[in-house]
Structure formats: C-alpha cells, structure tokens
Amino acid sequence: MTPLVDLRSDTVTSPTEAMREAMRRAEVGDDQYGEDPTVRRLEELAAERLGKEAALFLPSGTMANLAAVLSHTQRGDEIIVEARAHTYLTESGGMSAVAGVIPRPVLAERGAISAAQVEAVVRTPNVHFAPTRLLCLENTHNRAGGAVMTPAQQAEVCAAGHRHGLRVHLDGARIFNAAVALGADARDLTRDADSVMFCVSKGLSAPVGSLLAGEAAFIARARRARQMLGGAMRQAGVVAAAGIVALETMIDRLAEDHRRARALAQRLAEIPGVRVDLTTVQTNIVILEVDDAPAVVDRLAAHHVLAHGLDRTAIRLVTHRHIGDAEIDRAVDAFHHVMPLTAGKS
Ligand code: TLP
C-alpha cells in the first residue's frame, strides 16, 4: 500500500521512541491530589521555559484556552480577539457558550493585532458597554498561514492592552515554532503576556496535552477551571512524560519543518491555479488558495496526499516530523496531477 503523505496537521505526529520509553518508565500518582511527580516536573519545566511563575497541564489546547478565559474574566465581559483566531473560530464557541464572554473580533494583517487596533476598539467605561477585560493573541497564527509576531510587535500590543487595564492571553499553541523561526528565546515572546498556552501535541510530537502558564495566583484559578471543565486527570504522568521529552529534545528540529514548508510553498506557487502568499510562510504552515478546494482535497487524497480543506477556496498544508524531502516531492507531484483537473471549476 502506498504510504500516506499526511499534511493535514502537525497534530498527526506520533510519539518518538524516546517518548514511548519515558512513558513506560514514568513515575505517576493521582494528579487531582497533586501527587503525580511527572506532571509536576512537566509543569515546572514549562513555566521555566516560558519565564512564568507556574504552569498547569491540560488535556488539550482548546481546554487550556478556555480555562484561561474563565480565569481572566467574568460572564458579560468583552474580549478582543483576532477575527480568524483559533479561540474565536475553531473552539466551538466555548468562550461564549461556557465562559459567557462577548468576543470583539478584529481582522488583522497576518493575524497580528496592533496597538492601534486595540486603542480603536477598547470600550470606554460606560454602563451600556460590556467591559473589555481581555486581549487574546495567537503566535504563530494558524489561519494566517503560520505567521509570526515578533517580540517587538507583541510588546507593543500588550502595552496597549495593559494601558487600558486588560489582561493578555497568548494562544501560543505553536510558540516554539515562532521562537525557532525568529531565532529567539520563547521567553522573548511570552514576557509581556499575562498567560500563555502551548501544545506539546503538535510539532513537538507528544501524543497529548497542552500547558497553560502565568502567575501563581492565575494558575490556581485555572486549576479550578480545569476541574470544572472535567480536565483534571489522574495518573497523567504517563502522557506528561512524553511532554518532557518534547520540551527537552524536539524544539530545535522544528527548523526542518519550516524549511520544508517554505520549499513546498515555493514549488506549489509555480503551479497554475495555486495562489500562495509566501510572506506568511514563516513556519510549518502553508495556506493555498485554489478555485475549488474540496475538489482539490479529494483528488489529492486519491494520490495518497492528505490536505486540510479550510473553506471553499482555501487549503492548509502543515509540515512535521513525518514529512521529509521525499514526502514534499510526492505532494508537489500530486498537485501537478490534480490542478489541471480542478482549476476554474468554482
Ligand atoms: N489546531 C488544530 C485544529 O483545531 C485545526 C490544527 O490542526 O491546527 N490554538 C491553535 C492556534 C491551534 O492551532 C489549535 C489546534 C488549538 C489552539 C487547540 O488545540 P487542541 O487541538 O489541543 O485542542
């Protein structure tokens, strides 16, 4: 059988041998009693890597983002969020349905909300308005093609939020991709945010889990939110062990994923009918525009290449540990076969 080239997401990565070994050996305890030493170690390591006081291990990025919103806000508060942010677009409306907050979506170039945009939309004190309480950022920005916000951009927008008394949450699901792309320390990207979420289950290849980091008092509130959401686990050290390996050994290799994503985007941009904004391709995500995305995705699958259809005209491709140069070649070949059959069909 022809092996699949799975470019749908970096979430499809499976644990490395070192992770499986660490999982087998993991010392565990009941984490709801705070007694799992491996979870504790992962939380301490994550806090240290992000330059925060404390961190909390949660089953998913979606739950970690929601726990952050619950811990920063009260029902009826307004939050400023990028219009294509994961928290707004692809978390099943949890921020409103569960946390009861009102999103104020702001469409930003390359996903990077600016200080001027914050200034323009933040609510002035007025009994009629839902008070703006939180600013949510995303770095790298998934739907903007993995685009990166620089430390300077982040510092500026966070300062604008803080000037207006907002808290800032950073959805850094792929924060280490951003750090590697910039040649920066992740702490340069997290310093100005009050809380940060990142996933060990994406390009870092761990099977499960995300971490939420911030001040100790904030993490204590988030621990309660996690409990409420049913995300407090028991012998979670079994999966946390893989997260430790991810943080200790899997960050530097993300540069390879970035190199391949760039090569893929450049080669696809040459194919008639494929449009790519190469300026957004800074990390491991490539977003293409085509005339008929569902048809292209279906036909690629027939060539054993899996892509993620975002809407009628957009397709997302994500590079990761299981995508080598040969897989990039196969994906490009498949596009060469498929595009003449689908172009101009919308
Ligand atoms: N994104 C997934 C899917 O939801 C599409 C993916 O394949 O990219 N923030 C960002 C920026 C994310 O990209 C994701 C996952 C999350 C949060 C949520 O993380 P999980 O999947 O662990 O709930």
Short mmCIF file of C-alpha atoms and ligand atoms in Angstrom, two decimals:
data_model
loop_
_atom_site.label_atom_id
_atom_site.label_comp_id
_atom_site.label_asym_id
_atom_site.label_seq_id
_atom_site.Cartn_x
_atom_site.Cartn_y
_atom_site.Cartn_z
CA MET A 1 0.00 0.00 0.00
CA THR A 2 1.28 3.48 -0.83
CA PRO A 3 2.12 5.30 2.40
CA LEU A 4 0.15 8.46 3.04
CA VAL A 5 1.68 11.91 2.95
CA ASP A 6 -0.38 13.44 5.74
CA LEU A 7 -0.15 17.22 5.58
CA ARG A 8 -3.45 17.90 7.34
CA SER A 9 -1.82 18.96 10.60
CA ASP A 10 1.22 18.59 12.84
CA THR A 11 -1.20 17.05 15.35
CA VAL A 12 -0.89 13.76 13.41
CA THR A 13 2.67 13.23 14.67
CA SER A 14 3.10 10.13 16.77
CA PRO A 15 5.33 9.85 19.83
CA THR A 16 9.03 9.15 19.30
CA GLU A 17 10.70 6.02 20.64
CA ALA A 18 12.26 8.13 23.43
CA MET A 19 8.78 9.34 24.38
CA ARG A 20 7.36 5.83 24.46
CA GLU A 21 10.24 4.75 26.68
CA ALA A 22 9.74 7.73 29.00
CA MET A 23 6.01 6.96 29.15
CA ARG A 24 6.69 3.35 30.06
CA ARG A 25 9.00 4.36 32.88
CA ALA A 26 7.01 7.37 34.10
CA GLU A 27 6.63 7.70 37.84
CA VAL A 28 2.95 8.51 38.44
CA GLY A 29 0.47 9.46 41.14
CA ASP A 30 -3.03 10.90 41.37
CA ASP A 31 -2.73 14.36 39.86
CA GLN A 32 -6.02 15.55 41.34
CA TYR A 33 -4.31 15.18 44.71
CA GLY A 34 -1.28 16.99 43.21
CA GLU A 35 0.66 13.75 43.59
CA ASP A 36 1.90 12.99 40.10
CA PRO A 37 5.63 13.80 40.13
CA THR A 38 5.95 13.61 36.34
CA VAL A 39 3.12 16.09 35.76
CA ARG A 40 4.71 18.39 38.34
CA ARG A 41 8.05 18.15 36.54
CA LEU A 42 6.47 18.98 33.20
CA GLU A 43 4.62 21.93 34.72
CA GLU A 44 7.82 23.28 36.30
CA LEU A 45 9.76 22.82 33.08
CA ALA A 46 7.05 24.58 31.05
CA ALA A 47 6.90 27.50 33.48
CA GLU A 48 10.66 27.82 33.33
CA ARG A 49 10.78 27.68 29.51
CA LEU A 50 8.14 30.38 29.25
CA GLY A 51 9.51 32.55 32.06
CA LYS A 52 6.35 32.31 34.16
CA GLU A 53 5.79 31.54 37.84
CA ALA A 54 3.69 28.43 37.35
CA ALA A 55 2.07 26.20 34.76
CA LEU A 56 -0.79 23.72 34.52
CA PHE A 57 -1.06 20.58 32.37
CA LEU A 58 -4.35 20.18 30.49
CA PRO A 59 -5.63 17.60 28.02
CA SER A 60 -5.91 19.99 25.05
CA GLY A 61 -5.16 23.46 23.79
CA THR A 62 -8.85 24.17 23.46
CA MET A 63 -9.43 23.44 27.13
CA ALA A 64 -6.34 25.42 28.15
CA ASN A 65 -7.54 28.48 26.22
CA LEU A 66 -10.99 28.17 27.75
CA ALA A 67 -9.56 27.75 31.25
CA ALA A 68 -7.54 30.91 30.63
CA VAL A 69 -10.63 32.87 29.57
CA LEU A 70 -12.54 31.57 32.60
CA SER A 71 -9.68 32.60 34.88
CA HIS A 72 -9.24 36.10 33.45
CA THR A 73 -12.86 37.17 33.00
CA GLN A 74 -16.38 37.22 34.36
CA ARG A 75 -19.55 36.48 32.41
CA GLY A 76 -20.57 39.50 30.35
CA ASP A 77 -17.03 40.77 29.83
CA GLU A 78 -15.84 41.55 26.33
CA ILE A 79 -12.62 40.17 24.89
CA ILE A 80 -10.64 41.43 21.91
CA VAL A 81 -9.64 38.60 19.61
CA GLU A 82 -8.33 38.32 16.06
CA ALA A 83 -11.14 37.53 13.61
CA ARG A 84 -9.51 34.30 12.39
CA ALA A 85 -8.06 33.27 15.77
CA HIS A 86 -8.40 29.66 16.82
CA THR A 87 -10.06 30.72 20.08
CA TYR A 88 -12.76 32.57 18.14
CA LEU A 89 -13.17 30.44 15.03
CA THR A 90 -12.46 26.83 15.90
CA GLU A 91 -13.16 26.19 19.57
CA SER A 92 -16.89 25.58 19.13
CA GLY A 93 -17.76 28.97 20.58
CA GLY A 94 -16.60 27.85 24.03
CA MET A 95 -15.64 31.34 25.14
CA SER A 96 -19.27 32.42 24.82
CA ALA A 97 -21.11 29.16 25.45
CA VAL A 98 -19.11 28.27 28.57
CA ALA A 99 -17.28 31.38 29.79
CA GLY A 100 -20.10 33.76 28.82
CA VAL A 101 -17.85 36.41 27.32
CA ILE A 102 -18.54 38.51 24.25
CA PRO A 103 -15.86 38.35 21.58
CA ARG A 104 -14.86 41.53 19.76
CA PRO A 105 -13.26 40.13 16.60
CA VAL A 106 -10.66 42.33 14.90
CA LEU A 107 -9.29 41.34 11.50
CA ALA A 108 -5.55 41.94 11.49
CA GLU A 109 -2.95 41.71 8.78
CA ARG A 110 -1.08 38.40 9.11
CA GLY A 111 -3.08 37.78 12.27
CA ALA A 112 -1.12 40.34 14.30
CA ILE A 113 -3.43 42.67 16.20
CA SER A 114 -1.74 46.07 16.52
CA ALA A 115 -1.68 48.55 19.38
CA ALA A 116 -3.68 50.97 17.20
CA GLN A 117 -6.41 48.34 16.72
CA VAL A 118 -6.62 47.79 20.47
CA GLU A 119 -6.89 51.53 21.02
CA ALA A 120 -9.62 51.73 18.39
CA VAL A 121 -11.91 49.04 19.81
CA VAL A 122 -11.35 49.01 23.57
CA ARG A 123 -14.50 50.08 25.42
CA THR A 124 -14.54 53.28 27.44
CA PRO A 125 -16.18 52.99 30.86
CA ASN A 126 -19.89 53.27 30.16
CA VAL A 127 -22.76 51.42 31.80
CA HIS A 128 -24.09 50.38 28.39
CA PHE A 129 -20.98 48.53 27.30
CA ALA A 130 -19.73 45.09 28.18
CA PRO A 131 -16.37 45.96 29.76
CA THR A 132 -13.34 44.95 27.73
CA ARG A 133 -11.31 42.70 30.01
CA LEU A 134 -9.02 40.52 27.93
CA LEU A 135 -6.90 40.69 24.80
CA CYS A 136 -6.21 37.35 23.08
CA LEU A 137 -3.21 36.96 20.78
CA GLU A 138 -2.12 33.99 18.67
CA ASN A 139 1.52 33.26 17.78
CA THR A 140 2.11 31.56 15.40
CA HIS A 141 -1.19 32.43 13.80
CA ASN A 142 -2.72 29.27 12.40
CA ARG A 143 -5.29 30.65 9.95
CA ALA A 144 -2.91 33.40 8.81
CA GLY A 145 -0.59 30.69 7.46
CA GLY A 146 1.63 30.18 10.49
CA ALA A 147 2.66 33.84 10.50
CA VAL A 148 4.86 35.00 13.37
CA MET A 149 4.51 38.03 15.63
CA THR A 150 7.87 39.45 16.69
CA PRO A 151 8.76 40.27 20.31
CA ALA A 152 8.53 43.98 19.42
CA GLN A 153 5.03 43.60 17.93
CA GLN A 154 3.92 41.66 20.97
CA ALA A 155 5.44 44.13 23.42
CA GLU A 156 3.66 47.00 21.72
CA VAL A 157 0.21 45.41 21.56
CA CYS A 158 0.46 44.06 25.11
CA ALA A 159 1.45 47.51 26.39
CA ALA A 160 -1.63 48.99 24.69
CA GLY A 161 -3.84 46.35 26.35
CA HIS A 162 -2.23 46.87 29.74
CA ARG A 163 -2.62 50.66 29.48
CA HIS A 164 -6.36 50.03 29.34
CA GLY A 165 -6.32 47.58 32.22
CA LEU A 166 -6.75 44.49 30.01
CA ARG A 167 -5.16 41.16 30.75
CA VAL A 168 -3.41 39.50 27.80
CA HIS A 169 -3.67 35.81 26.93
CA LEU A 170 -1.37 34.37 24.28
CA ASP A 171 -2.55 31.29 22.38
CA GLY A 172 0.93 30.01 21.70
CA ALA A 173 -0.12 26.55 20.55
CA ARG A 174 2.95 26.75 18.27
CA ILE A 175 5.01 29.27 20.27
CA PHE A 176 8.20 27.24 19.83
CA ASN A 177 7.73 27.36 16.06
CA ALA A 178 7.62 31.14 16.38
CA ALA A 179 10.72 31.19 18.61
CA VAL A 180 12.69 28.94 16.25
CA ALA A 181 11.64 30.96 13.18
CA LEU A 182 12.80 34.17 14.86
CA GLY A 183 15.93 32.66 16.39
CA ALA A 184 14.56 33.96 19.69
CA ASP A 185 14.07 32.53 23.15
CA ALA A 186 10.40 31.66 23.74
CA ARG A 187 10.56 33.95 26.80
CA ASP A 188 11.04 36.92 24.47
CA LEU A 189 7.59 36.13 23.09
CA THR A 190 5.83 35.39 26.36
CA ARG A 191 7.26 38.13 28.61
CA ASP A 192 4.52 40.67 28.01
CA ALA A 193 1.55 38.29 28.12
CA ASP A 194 -0.19 37.54 31.42
CA SER A 195 -0.87 33.96 30.37
CA VAL A 196 0.39 31.66 27.66
CA MET A 197 -0.86 28.35 26.30
CA PHE A 198 1.24 26.00 24.22
CA CYS A 199 0.76 22.45 22.94
CA VAL A 200 3.21 19.58 23.23
CA SER A 201 0.93 17.55 20.95
CA LYS A 202 1.62 19.40 17.68
CA GLY A 203 5.02 19.75 16.01
CA LEU A 204 6.75 18.66 19.22
CA SER A 205 5.24 15.18 18.64
CA ALA A 206 3.94 14.31 22.11
CA PRO A 207 0.66 12.38 21.97
CA VAL A 208 -1.45 14.50 24.33
CA GLY A 209 -1.51 17.75 26.18
CA SER A 210 -1.08 21.49 26.49
CA LEU A 211 0.29 23.76 29.16
CA LEU A 212 -1.06 26.99 30.48
CA ALA A 213 1.42 29.28 32.22
CA GLY A 214 1.19 32.52 34.17
CA GLU A 215 1.38 33.96 37.67
CA ALA A 216 0.84 31.51 40.52
CA ALA A 217 -2.47 33.11 41.54
CA PHE A 218 -3.75 32.88 37.95
CA ILE A 219 -2.71 29.23 37.70
CA ALA A 220 -4.54 28.50 40.96
CA ARG A 221 -7.73 29.87 39.37
CA ALA A 222 -7.03 27.93 36.18
CA ARG A 223 -6.68 24.73 38.22
CA ARG A 224 -10.23 25.26 39.44
CA ALA A 225 -11.41 25.98 35.86
CA ARG A 226 -9.73 22.77 34.67
CA GLN A 227 -11.56 20.85 37.38
CA MET A 228 -14.86 22.42 36.33
CA LEU A 229 -14.28 21.51 32.70
CA GLY A 230 -13.53 17.90 33.63
CA GLY A 231 -9.92 18.18 32.57
CA ALA A 232 -8.27 17.21 35.84
CA MET A 233 -6.68 13.82 35.22
CA ARG A 234 -5.31 11.09 37.46
CA GLN A 235 -2.08 9.23 36.56
CA ALA A 236 -1.44 11.77 33.82
CA GLY A 237 2.32 11.37 34.25
CA VAL A 238 2.07 8.65 31.62
CA VAL A 239 1.41 11.31 28.99
CA ALA A 240 3.25 14.16 30.71
CA ALA A 241 6.45 12.10 30.40
CA ALA A 242 6.26 12.46 26.62
CA GLY A 243 5.72 16.20 27.05
CA ILE A 244 9.01 16.45 28.97
CA VAL A 245 10.85 14.68 26.15
CA ALA A 246 9.12 17.04 23.70
CA LEU A 247 10.34 20.14 25.51
CA GLU A 248 13.82 18.79 26.10
CA THR A 249 14.57 17.37 22.66
CA MET A 250 12.09 18.31 19.96
CA ILE A 251 12.25 22.08 19.64
CA ASP A 252 15.36 22.65 17.52
CA ARG A 253 14.23 20.26 14.78
CA LEU A 254 11.19 22.47 14.06
CA ALA A 255 13.57 24.46 11.80
CA GLU A 256 13.48 21.49 9.38
CA ASP A 257 9.69 21.65 9.20
CA HIS A 258 9.95 25.35 8.43
CA ARG A 259 12.50 24.80 5.67
CA ARG A 260 10.27 22.16 4.06
CA ALA A 261 7.13 24.26 4.34
CA ARG A 262 8.93 27.10 2.59
CA ALA A 263 10.17 24.80 -0.18
CA LEU A 264 6.71 23.31 -0.58
CA ALA A 265 5.07 26.73 -0.80
CA GLN A 266 7.58 27.99 -3.34
CA ARG A 267 7.14 24.94 -5.56
CA LEU A 268 3.36 25.00 -5.33
CA ALA A 269 3.27 28.73 -6.11
CA GLU A 270 4.66 27.88 -9.56
CA ILE A 271 1.71 25.63 -10.41
CA PRO A 272 -1.05 27.34 -12.43
CA GLY A 273 -4.21 27.68 -10.35
CA VAL A 274 -2.41 27.71 -6.96
CA ARG A 275 -2.08 31.03 -5.12
CA VAL A 276 0.12 31.37 -2.03
CA ASP A 277 1.11 34.42 -0.03
CA LEU A 278 4.74 33.50 0.51
CA THR A 279 5.20 36.28 3.05
CA THR A 280 3.11 34.37 5.59
CA VAL A 281 5.07 31.13 5.18
CA GLN A 282 7.46 31.64 8.07
CA THR A 283 6.92 28.40 9.98
CA ASN A 284 5.39 24.98 9.25
CA ILE A 285 2.03 26.04 7.78
CA VAL A 286 1.19 26.75 4.15
CA ILE A 287 -2.21 28.11 3.17
CA LEU A 288 -3.13 27.95 -0.51
CA GLU A 289 -5.97 29.50 -2.44
CA VAL A 290 -7.43 27.48 -5.30
CA ASP A 291 -10.70 27.71 -7.24
CA ASP A 292 -12.32 24.61 -5.79
CA ALA A 293 -10.70 23.48 -2.53
CA PRO A 294 -12.95 20.45 -1.81
CA ALA A 295 -12.27 19.04 -5.29
CA VAL A 296 -8.51 19.53 -4.89
CA VAL A 297 -8.51 17.92 -1.43
CA ASP A 298 -10.49 14.91 -2.72
CA ARG A 299 -8.26 14.40 -5.71
CA LEU A 300 -5.07 14.77 -3.66
CA ALA A 301 -6.38 12.04 -1.37
CA ALA A 302 -6.68 9.77 -4.39
CA HIS A 303 -2.91 10.38 -4.79
CA HIS A 304 -2.40 9.47 -1.10
CA VAL A 305 -1.73 13.07 -0.10
CA LEU A 306 -3.92 14.41 2.69
CA ALA A 307 -4.58 18.14 2.95
CA HIS A 308 -6.89 20.13 5.20
CA GLY A 309 -9.68 21.97 3.38
CA LEU A 310 -10.40 25.23 5.24
CA ASP A 311 -13.27 26.55 3.14
CA ARG A 312 -14.45 26.69 -0.47
CA THR A 313 -11.15 28.07 -1.75
CA ALA A 314 -8.50 27.59 0.97
CA ILE A 315 -6.36 24.57 1.72
CA ARG A 316 -3.92 24.18 4.58
CA LEU A 317 -0.76 22.05 4.46
CA VAL A 318 1.33 21.52 7.59
CA THR A 319 4.83 20.04 7.72
CA HIS A 320 6.01 17.97 10.67
CA ARG A 321 8.34 15.18 11.76
CA HIS A 322 6.84 12.58 9.39
CA ILE A 323 7.28 14.79 6.34
CA GLY A 324 10.74 14.52 4.80
CA ASP A 325 12.03 15.77 1.46
CA ALA A 326 10.62 12.72 -0.35
CA GLU A 327 7.13 13.48 1.02
CA ILE A 328 7.43 17.08 -0.18
CA ASP A 329 8.29 15.78 -3.66
CA ARG A 330 5.28 13.46 -3.62
CA ALA A 331 2.96 16.26 -2.51
CA VAL A 332 4.22 18.58 -5.28
CA ASP A 333 3.81 15.79 -7.88
CA ALA A 334 0.25 15.18 -6.70
CA PHE A 335 -0.58 18.87 -7.10
CA HIS A 336 0.87 18.82 -10.62
CA HIS A 337 -1.52 15.98 -11.47
CA VAL A 338 -4.55 17.40 -9.72
CA MET A 339 -4.52 21.11 -10.56
CA PRO A 340 -5.19 20.86 -14.30
CA LEU A 341 -8.28 18.78 -13.47
CA THR A 342 -9.74 21.24 -10.97
CA ALA A 343 -8.69 24.78 -11.94
CA GLY A 344 -11.52 27.12 -12.93
CA LYS A 345 -14.22 24.83 -11.54
CA SER A 346 -15.66 27.02 -8.79
N1 TLP B 1 -5.48 23.38 15.93
C1 TLP B 1 -5.72 22.18 15.18
C2 TLP B 1 -7.18 22.07 14.76
O1 TLP B 1 -8.03 22.70 15.61
C3 TLP B 1 -7.44 22.62 13.40
C4 TLP B 1 -4.81 22.14 14.00
O2 TLP B 1 -4.78 21.11 13.32
O3 TLP B 1 -4.12 23.15 13.75
N2 TLP B 1 -4.77 27.11 19.22
C5 TLP B 1 -4.28 26.95 17.96
C6 TLP B 1 -3.58 28.08 17.32
C7 TLP B 1 -4.42 25.71 17.32
O4 TLP B 1 -3.95 25.58 16.09
C8 TLP B 1 -5.08 24.66 17.99
C9 TLP B 1 -5.29 23.33 17.31
C10 TLP B 1 -5.56 24.88 19.28
C11 TLP B 1 -5.39 26.13 19.86
C12 TLP B 1 -6.31 23.82 20.05
O5 TLP B 1 -5.50 22.77 20.43
P1 TLP B 1 -6.14 21.30 20.67
O6 TLP B 1 -6.30 20.69 19.32
O7 TLP B 1 -5.11 20.62 21.51
O8 TLP B 1 -7.43 21.49 21.38
#
